[in-house]
CSV table of C-alpha atoms in Angstrom, one decimal:
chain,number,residue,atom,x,y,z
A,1,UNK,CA,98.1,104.3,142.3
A,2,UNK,CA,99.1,104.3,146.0
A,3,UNK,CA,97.9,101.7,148.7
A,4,UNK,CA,94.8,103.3,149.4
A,5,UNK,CA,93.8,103.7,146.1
A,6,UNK,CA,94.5,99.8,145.2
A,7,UNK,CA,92.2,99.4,148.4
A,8,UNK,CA,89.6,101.5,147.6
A,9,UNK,CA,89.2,100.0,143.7
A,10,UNK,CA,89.0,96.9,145.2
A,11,UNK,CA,86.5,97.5,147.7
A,12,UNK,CA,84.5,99.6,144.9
A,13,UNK,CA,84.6,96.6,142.6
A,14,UNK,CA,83.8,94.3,145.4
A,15,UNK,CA,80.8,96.5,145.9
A,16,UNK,CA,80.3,96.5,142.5
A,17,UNK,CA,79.9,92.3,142.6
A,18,UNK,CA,77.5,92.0,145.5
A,19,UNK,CA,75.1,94.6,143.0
A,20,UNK,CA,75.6,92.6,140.0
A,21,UNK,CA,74.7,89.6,141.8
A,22,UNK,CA,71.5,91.0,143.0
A,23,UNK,CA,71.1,92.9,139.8
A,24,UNK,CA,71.3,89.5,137.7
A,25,UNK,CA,68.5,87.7,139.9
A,26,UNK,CA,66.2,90.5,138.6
A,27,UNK,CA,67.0,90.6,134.8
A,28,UNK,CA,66.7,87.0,134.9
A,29,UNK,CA,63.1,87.1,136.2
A,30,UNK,CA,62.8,89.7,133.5
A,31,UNK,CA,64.0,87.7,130.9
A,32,UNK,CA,61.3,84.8,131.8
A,33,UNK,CA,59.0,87.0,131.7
A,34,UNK,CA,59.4,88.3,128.5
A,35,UNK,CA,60.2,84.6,127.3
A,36,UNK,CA,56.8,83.4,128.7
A,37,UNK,CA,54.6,85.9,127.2
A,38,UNK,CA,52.0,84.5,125.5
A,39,UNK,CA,48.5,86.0,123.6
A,40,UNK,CA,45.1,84.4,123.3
A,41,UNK,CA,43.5,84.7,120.2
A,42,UNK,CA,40.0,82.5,119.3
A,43,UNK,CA,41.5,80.2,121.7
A,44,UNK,CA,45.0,79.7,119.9
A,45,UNK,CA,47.9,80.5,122.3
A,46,UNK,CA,50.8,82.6,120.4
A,47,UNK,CA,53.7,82.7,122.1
A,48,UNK,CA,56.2,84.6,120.0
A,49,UNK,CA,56.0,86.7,116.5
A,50,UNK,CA,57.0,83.9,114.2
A,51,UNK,CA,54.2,81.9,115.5
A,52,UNK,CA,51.8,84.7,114.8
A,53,UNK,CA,53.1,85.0,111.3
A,54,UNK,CA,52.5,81.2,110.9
A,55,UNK,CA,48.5,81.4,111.4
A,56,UNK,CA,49.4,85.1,109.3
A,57,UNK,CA,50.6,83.0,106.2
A,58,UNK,CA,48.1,79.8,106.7
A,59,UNK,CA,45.3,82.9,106.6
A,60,UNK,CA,44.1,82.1,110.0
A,61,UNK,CA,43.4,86.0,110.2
A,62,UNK,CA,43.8,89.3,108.3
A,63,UNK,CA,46.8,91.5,108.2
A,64,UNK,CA,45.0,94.2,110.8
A,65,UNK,CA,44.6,91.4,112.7
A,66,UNK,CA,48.1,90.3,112.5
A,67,UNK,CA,49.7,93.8,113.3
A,68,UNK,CA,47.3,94.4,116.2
A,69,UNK,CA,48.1,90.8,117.9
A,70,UNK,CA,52.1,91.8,117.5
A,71,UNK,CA,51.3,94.6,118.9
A,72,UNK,CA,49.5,92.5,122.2
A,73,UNK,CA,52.4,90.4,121.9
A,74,UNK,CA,54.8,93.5,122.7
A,75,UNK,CA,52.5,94.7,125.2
A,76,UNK,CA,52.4,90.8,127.2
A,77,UNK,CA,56.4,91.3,127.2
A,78,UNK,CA,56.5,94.7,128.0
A,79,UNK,CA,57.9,96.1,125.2
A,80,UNK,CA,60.9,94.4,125.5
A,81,UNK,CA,62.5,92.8,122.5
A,82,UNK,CA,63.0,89.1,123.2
A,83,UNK,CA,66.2,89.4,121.1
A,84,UNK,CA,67.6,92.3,122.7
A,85,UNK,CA,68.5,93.1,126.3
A,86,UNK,CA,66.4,94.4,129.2
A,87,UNK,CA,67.3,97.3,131.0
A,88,UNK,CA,68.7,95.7,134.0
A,89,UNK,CA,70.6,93.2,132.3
A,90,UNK,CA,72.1,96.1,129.9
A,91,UNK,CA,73.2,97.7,133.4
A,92,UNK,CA,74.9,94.2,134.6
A,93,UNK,CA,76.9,94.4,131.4
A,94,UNK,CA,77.8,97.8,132.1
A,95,UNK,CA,78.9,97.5,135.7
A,96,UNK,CA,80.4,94.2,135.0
A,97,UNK,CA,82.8,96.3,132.7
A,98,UNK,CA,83.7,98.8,135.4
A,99,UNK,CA,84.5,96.4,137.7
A,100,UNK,CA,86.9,94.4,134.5
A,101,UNK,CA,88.1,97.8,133.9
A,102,UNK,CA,88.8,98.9,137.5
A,103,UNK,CA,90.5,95.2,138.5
A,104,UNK,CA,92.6,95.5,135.6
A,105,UNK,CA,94.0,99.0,136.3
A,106,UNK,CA,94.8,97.4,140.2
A,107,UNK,CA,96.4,94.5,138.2
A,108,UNK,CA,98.5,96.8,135.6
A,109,UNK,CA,99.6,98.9,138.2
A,110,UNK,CA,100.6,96.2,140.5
A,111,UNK,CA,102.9,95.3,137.4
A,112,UNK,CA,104.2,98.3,137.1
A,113,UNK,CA,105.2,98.3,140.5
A,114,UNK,CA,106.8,95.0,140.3
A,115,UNK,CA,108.7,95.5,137.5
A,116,UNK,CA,110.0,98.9,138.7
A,117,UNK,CA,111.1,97.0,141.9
A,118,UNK,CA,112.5,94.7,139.4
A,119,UNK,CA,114.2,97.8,137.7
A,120,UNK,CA,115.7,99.2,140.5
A,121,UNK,CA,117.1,96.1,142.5
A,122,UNK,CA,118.7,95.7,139.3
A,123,UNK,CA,120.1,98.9,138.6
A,124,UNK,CA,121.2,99.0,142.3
A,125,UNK,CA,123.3,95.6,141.4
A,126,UNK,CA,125.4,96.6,138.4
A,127,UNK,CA,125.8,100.2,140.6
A,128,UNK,CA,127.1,97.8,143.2
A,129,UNK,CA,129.8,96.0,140.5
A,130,UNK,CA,131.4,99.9,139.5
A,131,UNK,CA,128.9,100.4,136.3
A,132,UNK,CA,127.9,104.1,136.1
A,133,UNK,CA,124.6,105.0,136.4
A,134,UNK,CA,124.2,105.9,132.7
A,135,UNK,CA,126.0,102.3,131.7
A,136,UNK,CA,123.8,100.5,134.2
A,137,UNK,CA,120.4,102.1,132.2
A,138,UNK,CA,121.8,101.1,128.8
A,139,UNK,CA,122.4,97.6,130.0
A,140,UNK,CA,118.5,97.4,131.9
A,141,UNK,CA,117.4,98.4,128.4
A,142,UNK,CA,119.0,96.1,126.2
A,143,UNK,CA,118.1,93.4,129.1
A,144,UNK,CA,114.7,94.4,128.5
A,145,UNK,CA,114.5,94.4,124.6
A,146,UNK,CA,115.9,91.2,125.0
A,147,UNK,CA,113.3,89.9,127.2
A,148,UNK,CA,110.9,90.8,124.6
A,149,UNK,CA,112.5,89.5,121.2
């Protein structure tokens, strides 16, 4: 990656931040939503399944009864499984993975350059002291193994 490139990822995931941020305030209004659903029923409030199956098991109601108050349940939270994610905050998770993704490829490539730098100054040193060009590789590479043993 060139200059502008780094530039551009970084604006791009900058970009990327301000939308999650305004992204998250909605998903989390979402989420309360859905977590303060409640039903009605013969002046019992339900506010989740397992409290429907509760009255279910103590035969507070029949089983058609049961299934269609899940089903006003769902409807109260809009459809949304309490236990799963919304569609907005399923879209922060997936931008916030661009933007990991696209500042670690401006991170890896920075490293690259460095080390190349790195590489070079190096090679340009034991060029400097009479090595050969070939001898001067050889010696970067076993310097390197080393580095990593």
């Amino acid at each position: 990656m060139d200059e502008v490139q780094i530039k551009a990822n970084l604006m791009i995931a900058d970009e990327i931040g301000k939308l999650i941020e305004k992204l998250s305030k909605k998903a989390q209004k979402e989420r309360a939503k859905i977590n303060s659903a409640s039903i009605t029923y013969k002046g019992e409030v339900y506010k989740s399944e397992q409290d429907i199956l509760d009255a279910y098991a103590c035969d507070y109601f029949t089983e058609a009864v049961c299934d269609k108050l899940m089903d006003r349940l769902n409807e109260a939270r809009g459809k949304a499984d309490p236990n799963c994610l919304t569609d907005t905050e399923m879209l922060v998770h997936e931008l916030d993975m661009h933007k990991s993704d696209l500042l670690h490829a401006v991170a890896f490539d920075k490293e690259m350059k460095r080390r190349q730098e790195e590489k070079d100054k190096r090679m340009l040193e034991l060029t400097s002291e009479g090595y050969s060009i070939r001898e001067a590789e050889n010696i970067i590479g076993n310097e390197e193994r080393m580095r990593f043993e």
